[in-house]
Steps between C-alpha positions, in 0.01 A plus 500: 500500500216285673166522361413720847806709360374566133175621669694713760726597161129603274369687795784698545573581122155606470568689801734773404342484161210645664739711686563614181211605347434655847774738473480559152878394444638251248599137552633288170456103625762247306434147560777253506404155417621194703793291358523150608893516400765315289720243707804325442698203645812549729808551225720122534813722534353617890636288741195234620580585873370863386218440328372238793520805742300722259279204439450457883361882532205346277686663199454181255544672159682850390372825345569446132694851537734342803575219341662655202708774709585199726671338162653856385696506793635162527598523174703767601307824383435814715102497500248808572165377569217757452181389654214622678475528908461140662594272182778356727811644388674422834508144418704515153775656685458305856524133309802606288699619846410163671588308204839653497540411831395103450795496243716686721467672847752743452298675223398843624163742389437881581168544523456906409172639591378922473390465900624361791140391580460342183832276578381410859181410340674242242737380772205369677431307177811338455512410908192314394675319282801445660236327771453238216887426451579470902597865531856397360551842286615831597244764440585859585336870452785735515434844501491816794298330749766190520688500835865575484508178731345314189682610179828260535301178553264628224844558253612151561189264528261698236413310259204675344568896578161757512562834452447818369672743200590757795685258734613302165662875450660606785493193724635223313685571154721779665614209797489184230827380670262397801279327281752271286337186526143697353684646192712133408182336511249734349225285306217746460433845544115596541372820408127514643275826384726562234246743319585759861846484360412821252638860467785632784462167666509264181809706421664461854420102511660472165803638609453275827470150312821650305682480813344194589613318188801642488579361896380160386751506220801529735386246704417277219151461456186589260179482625173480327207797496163397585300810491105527563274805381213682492352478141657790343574571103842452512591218811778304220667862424494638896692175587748487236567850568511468867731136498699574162420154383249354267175342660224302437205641570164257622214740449192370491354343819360140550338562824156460574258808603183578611213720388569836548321817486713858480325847536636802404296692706548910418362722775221751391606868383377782751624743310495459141667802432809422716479179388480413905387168612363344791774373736625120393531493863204538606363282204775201605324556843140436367629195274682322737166524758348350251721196422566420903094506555477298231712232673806560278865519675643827358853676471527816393775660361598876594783725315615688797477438893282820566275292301557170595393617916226735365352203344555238809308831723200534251421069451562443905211789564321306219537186512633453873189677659219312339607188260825329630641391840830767616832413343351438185606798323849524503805703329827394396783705342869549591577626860291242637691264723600165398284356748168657363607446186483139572200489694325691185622255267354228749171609524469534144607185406232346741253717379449688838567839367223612262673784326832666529640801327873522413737701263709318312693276772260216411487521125813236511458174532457470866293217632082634586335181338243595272289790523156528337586872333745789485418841456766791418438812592628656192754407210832407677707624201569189283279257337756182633426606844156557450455103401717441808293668733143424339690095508509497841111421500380152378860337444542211326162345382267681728246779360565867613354861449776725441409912488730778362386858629654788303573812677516837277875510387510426128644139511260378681210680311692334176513150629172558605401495155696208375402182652645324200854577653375209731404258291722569248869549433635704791678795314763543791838496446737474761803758364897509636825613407793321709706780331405783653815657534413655863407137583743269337805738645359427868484152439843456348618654820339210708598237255866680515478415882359129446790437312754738279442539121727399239606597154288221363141560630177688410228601743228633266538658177659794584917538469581358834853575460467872522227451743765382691775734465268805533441307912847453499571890406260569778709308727194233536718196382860458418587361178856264524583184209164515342319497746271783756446454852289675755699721729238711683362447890144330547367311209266670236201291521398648816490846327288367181137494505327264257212730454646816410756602204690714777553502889489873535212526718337766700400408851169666667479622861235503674436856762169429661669325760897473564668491169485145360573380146193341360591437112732484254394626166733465148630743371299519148167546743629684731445846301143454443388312843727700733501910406401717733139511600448150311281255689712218562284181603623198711236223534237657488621843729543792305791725578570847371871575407649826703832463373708353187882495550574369151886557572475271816227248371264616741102570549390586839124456517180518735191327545255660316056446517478631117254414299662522157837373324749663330648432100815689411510723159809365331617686211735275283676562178593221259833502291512179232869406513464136244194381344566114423180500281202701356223387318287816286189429436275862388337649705722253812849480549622215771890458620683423800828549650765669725353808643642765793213610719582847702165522712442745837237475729339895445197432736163313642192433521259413790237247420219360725491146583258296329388771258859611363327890521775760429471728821815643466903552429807622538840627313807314560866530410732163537798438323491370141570151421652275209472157394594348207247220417292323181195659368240360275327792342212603228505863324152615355536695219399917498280466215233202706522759762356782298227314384373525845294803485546611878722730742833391551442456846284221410777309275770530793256351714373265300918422341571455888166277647606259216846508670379424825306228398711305264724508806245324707418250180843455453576364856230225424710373245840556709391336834580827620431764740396785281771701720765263369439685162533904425328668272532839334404697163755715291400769233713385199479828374626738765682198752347598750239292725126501505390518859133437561433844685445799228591764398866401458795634359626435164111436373235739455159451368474388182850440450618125346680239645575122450479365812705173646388287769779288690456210738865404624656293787459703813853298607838677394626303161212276452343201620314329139181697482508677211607316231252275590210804504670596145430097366165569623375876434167362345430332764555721696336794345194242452435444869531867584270528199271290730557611814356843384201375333415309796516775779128623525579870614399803283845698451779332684562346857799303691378146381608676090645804390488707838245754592472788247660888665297667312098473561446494126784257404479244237817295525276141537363564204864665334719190625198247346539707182842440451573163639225363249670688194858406660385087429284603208156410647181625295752573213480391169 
């Protein structure tokens, strides 16, 4: 920043510290020093004519961390490169593509990006460079938006494709006889965001660079991984895992940075009982009126549309009316047409647009220029895109303010409370399992399209060869010499989502006008989002379900002006079929393993906006389901339980508050959604669950039992989570450990353990008890 800048920068900081004490909430400031940066020379083995063009964009020297991934990968070595937001990872991989292409200009790169706006973005930063080189290469984003009228010339004169993993999917490996001359001469393969490549779609875009490697093979070629991330714990493991390869992994970052100050700003309580706070959007409103009078240039980050135009409304009114010219003020999220979109970008680039709110369609790498601050209006569910969004403020060696408002939920009240996970080690790990068996047997049936299997190949770790003859029972491929071939209609990529485990989907329809289908919702969510009388909410509209046709897939729904939400009651039973490993350890016993979950959806409650007030609910009936999945689980013995000297009521509560927040704590560590996990507790004695609500039967007052807690994979066989919650149980009971002793209410809110049901409950107090004496704190 200028010196006119800092000052700006001061005034505001002091600002919404002020704010602060004003409101009587909580803000935690963590400076981040400058660093003036570590460089390196070009690497002799990069063709002159590239470095010059570099060298011509004013780029004399390298970032000591591009430099040595720039040598990893002409040695021949599939690289990940885990740096932070703006230390200019797009040039390790853009150098290496147009050095293959000095040596030979037949060499071919696919350029694989999370977002097609993120691609378009990057494709305007190789056309720059093309400029430089007499716009003799063939540069081409491939995806939905590509005319038909386009997509030959682009097969046969691409040199450098940009795409993304859906169109990679279904639009190009399942027609890789149109694109011969890509997969002969396949150099390089980039993987950008590689840390979004976790959980259901990690596992899916395993099983899609399977396919891809395996089409390269045929057609003779090998290409090199150059993968960029988020910093995450485990970037070296979530590559290998995802490519199947070693890799070397360049770490830590050589770019320079400027000063910056982070805020973890945590709204006041207004009910310390409920453990309510003030709204974070409300308080993002205040903060970011503070920074834009201030003379700062501000984005700020919202985790839902609703929010995102409720925002834009409140700063134009405030901002608009009395302190900036019109137009100032803007939005910008998904539905907004390409042509805005641009305009937006524009004007913030130039530095006409003061402030602009957005959800996450700008927390990519799309071109603003550099913006004095970033506010997010709550956590956005992972620390890596957290940095990615708070990055997007004072890039590259400019100073920023970057604020982090927590809303009530218990993540964000945890991270709220742990700054460090900033400044330290991220503890994030990004989690897959390519062998998912509902996943891998989908994608065997699109790589048995690509190309027929023979006797002599493996796709994943599973027994492929009765993989296959199971399709070939089922009349899905016909087995002749050795060898399967597809031998249905259609081809099965167009039926596979890489989001979801299955495509078994239940459609809504819309009544308040003529019947139109507005959603589609999986079918894992569809039991507990879609029952009947469930509010169902669309962007921001809330609709109230009138019908669910669970034979037919169906909800039929109608606009609704409610003023609460509904949570379904689920009542689930856990059966441990294989426990892979246990570790004892009185009065704590850890394990994880296979697990079949029978749960039912029994009923619901009504809860206000805002204030998550129970004001009602309902009894329900649907059709149980199964799932066989992985479990990590803890058992506390029946004798820690009778030390606690209160109503069994209480130890339920308090057995099942710790289960609902370890979930929460757990999804920190994941780089989850906390609904990607289940949870549930067993009675070891009887076998029988422990439901929240009491009395219950099978357990009367005063009568033992030896509870279990399990967190497992809310995704039929598995997807990685729990043996990596087993590895790290301490951890894990630590930070919900923390998370409790942090929450400021009296007896139990949403942001820890739940609200007590009784008015004289002690579960807080009960779960504190025996999480301290489960990791032996204050013992001796």
């Amino acid at each position: 920043m200028t010196a006119t800048k800092d000052n700006m920068a001061r005034n505001a900081l002091a600002g919404i510290l002020a704010l602060e004490r004003e409101q009587q909430g909580h803000a935690h400031v963590v400076h981040i020093p400058p660093f003036s940066g570590d460089f390196q020379d070009y690497p002799d083995e990069l063709a002159v004519e590239v470095s010059d063009l570099f060298r011509q964009r004013g780029i004399r020297r390298l970032y000591s961390h591009q430099a040595r991934a720039i040598r990893h990968i002409l040695d021949g070595s599939h690289v990940v490169v885990a740096t932070p937001t703006a230390s200019g990872k797009t040039l390790i991989y853009n150098s290496v593509s147009l050095n293959a292409l000095t040596e030979d200009p037949s060499a071919k790169s696919l350029y694989v990006f999370p977002t097609k706006a993120l691609a378009q973005d990057q494709l305007a930063e190789l056309f720059d460079l093309n400029r430089r080189l007499g716009d003799r290469l063939g540069l081409y984003t491939y995806d939905g938006d590509t005319p038909q009228s386009m997509r030959r010339s682009i097969r046969r004169q691409a040199q450098i494709v940009l795409t993304n993993p859906y169109m990679l999917h279904s639009g190009i490996l399942p027609h890789h006889t149109k694109w011969i001359s890509l997969f002969e001469n396949l150099r390089f393969v980039i993987l950008d965001e590689l840390h979004s490549y976790t959980g259901v779609f990690g596992s899916h875009m395993a099983n899609v660079i399977r396919r891809l490697r395996r089409i390269a093979r045929f057609y003779g070629s090998d290409p090199i991984f150059i993968m960029s991330s988020a910093t995450i714990a485990n970037p070296k493991e979530l590559a290998e895992r995802i490519i199947e390869s070693p890799v070397k992994a360049v770490l830590e970052s050589g770019a320079p940075r400027g000063e910056k100050h982070l805020i973890f700003f945590n709204p006041p309580i207004v009910n310390r009982q409920l453990g309510i706070r003030k709204s974070y959007v409300s308080m993002a409103r205040h903060i970011t009126g503070i920074l834009v009078r201030n003379g700062l240039q501000v984005i700020v980050f919202a985790n839902s549309r609703l929010n995102t135009e409720v925002l834009v409304k409140y700063l134009k009114t405030d901002l608009e009316s009395h302190f900036t010219a019109v137009g100032t003020v803007r939005g910008y999220r998904g539905g907004y047409l390409p042509k805005k979109r641009r305009e937006i970008e524009k004007g913030l680039r130039e530095g006409r647009i003061k402030a602009v709110v957005s959800t996450n369609a700008l927390e990519l790498g799309i071109d603003i220029g550099s913006l004095d601050a970033a506010v997010l209006a709550a956590y956005p569910g992972t620390i890596a895109s957290t940095w990615q969004r708070l990055g997007r403020a004072g890039r590259r060696s400019d100073g920023a303010i970057g604020v982090l408002i927590s809303s009530s939920s218990p993540v964000d009240q945890f991270i709220a409370g742990h700054p460090e996970y900033f400044t330290e080690s991220s503890p994030e790990q990004g989690r897959i399992n390519a062998d998912n068996l509902s996943i891998l047997i989908e994608h065997i049936k699109c790589a048995a399209f690509e190309l027929p299997f023979s006797d002599t190949e493996a796709f994943g770790k599973e027994d492929l060869k009765e993989i296959l003859n199971y399709l070939a029972e089922h009349q899905i491929l016909y087995a002749r010499e050795g060898k399967w071939f597809w031998t249905t209609e259609g081809y099965p990529a167009d039926t596979v989502s890489l989001t979801r485990v299955t495509s078994d989907n239940f459609v809504v329809v819309d009544r308040t006008g003529p019947e139109q289908v507005i959603a589609e919702v999986d079918f894992s969510s569809a039991l507990e989002t879609l029952h009947p009388k469930a509010i169902y909410i669309l962007e921001g509209v809330q609709y109230v379900v009138e019908e669910f046709d669970f034979e037919n897939r169906k909800a039929f729904v109608r606009e609704s002006q409610s003023d609460y939400y509904t949570d379904a009651i689920t009542n689930t039973k856990i059966s441990v079929l294989d426990r892979e490993d246990e570790t004892r350890c009185h009065p704590l016993t850890t394990a994880f393993g296979d697990v079949h979950v029978f749960s039912q959806v029994v009923g619901f409650k009504k809860l206000k906006f805002f204030t998550n007030e129970n004001v009602g609910a309902g009894n329900l009936q649907l059709p149980q389901q199964e799932m066989h999945t992985t479990a990590f689980w803890f058992t506390i013995s029946s004798e820690l339980l009778e030390d606690l000297d209160i109503p069994a009521e209480d130890k339920i509560e308090a057995v099942n508050g710790l289960a609902h927040l370890m979930r929460h704590m757990a999804s920190v560590i994941l780089m989850c959604a906390p609904r990607d996990l289940g949870v549930a507790v067993e009675d070891n004695l009887t076998q029988t669950s422990v439901p929240r609500m009491f009395p219950r039967s099978g357990l009367l007052p005063g009568e033992r039992f030896e509870p279990s807690v399990y967190i497992y994979d809310n995704y039929p066989n598995g997807i990685g989570f729990s043996d990596a919650l087993y590895s790290r149980s301490k951890s894990l009971l630590e930070d919900t450990l923390s998370a409790l002793l942090q929450c400021r209410c009296e007896r139990g809110c949403p942001s820890c353990v739940g609200p007590p049901i009784r008015s004289d409950g002690r579960h807080k107090a009960a779960a504190r008890f025996l999480l301290e004496r489960l990791l032996g704190v204050g013992i001796n």
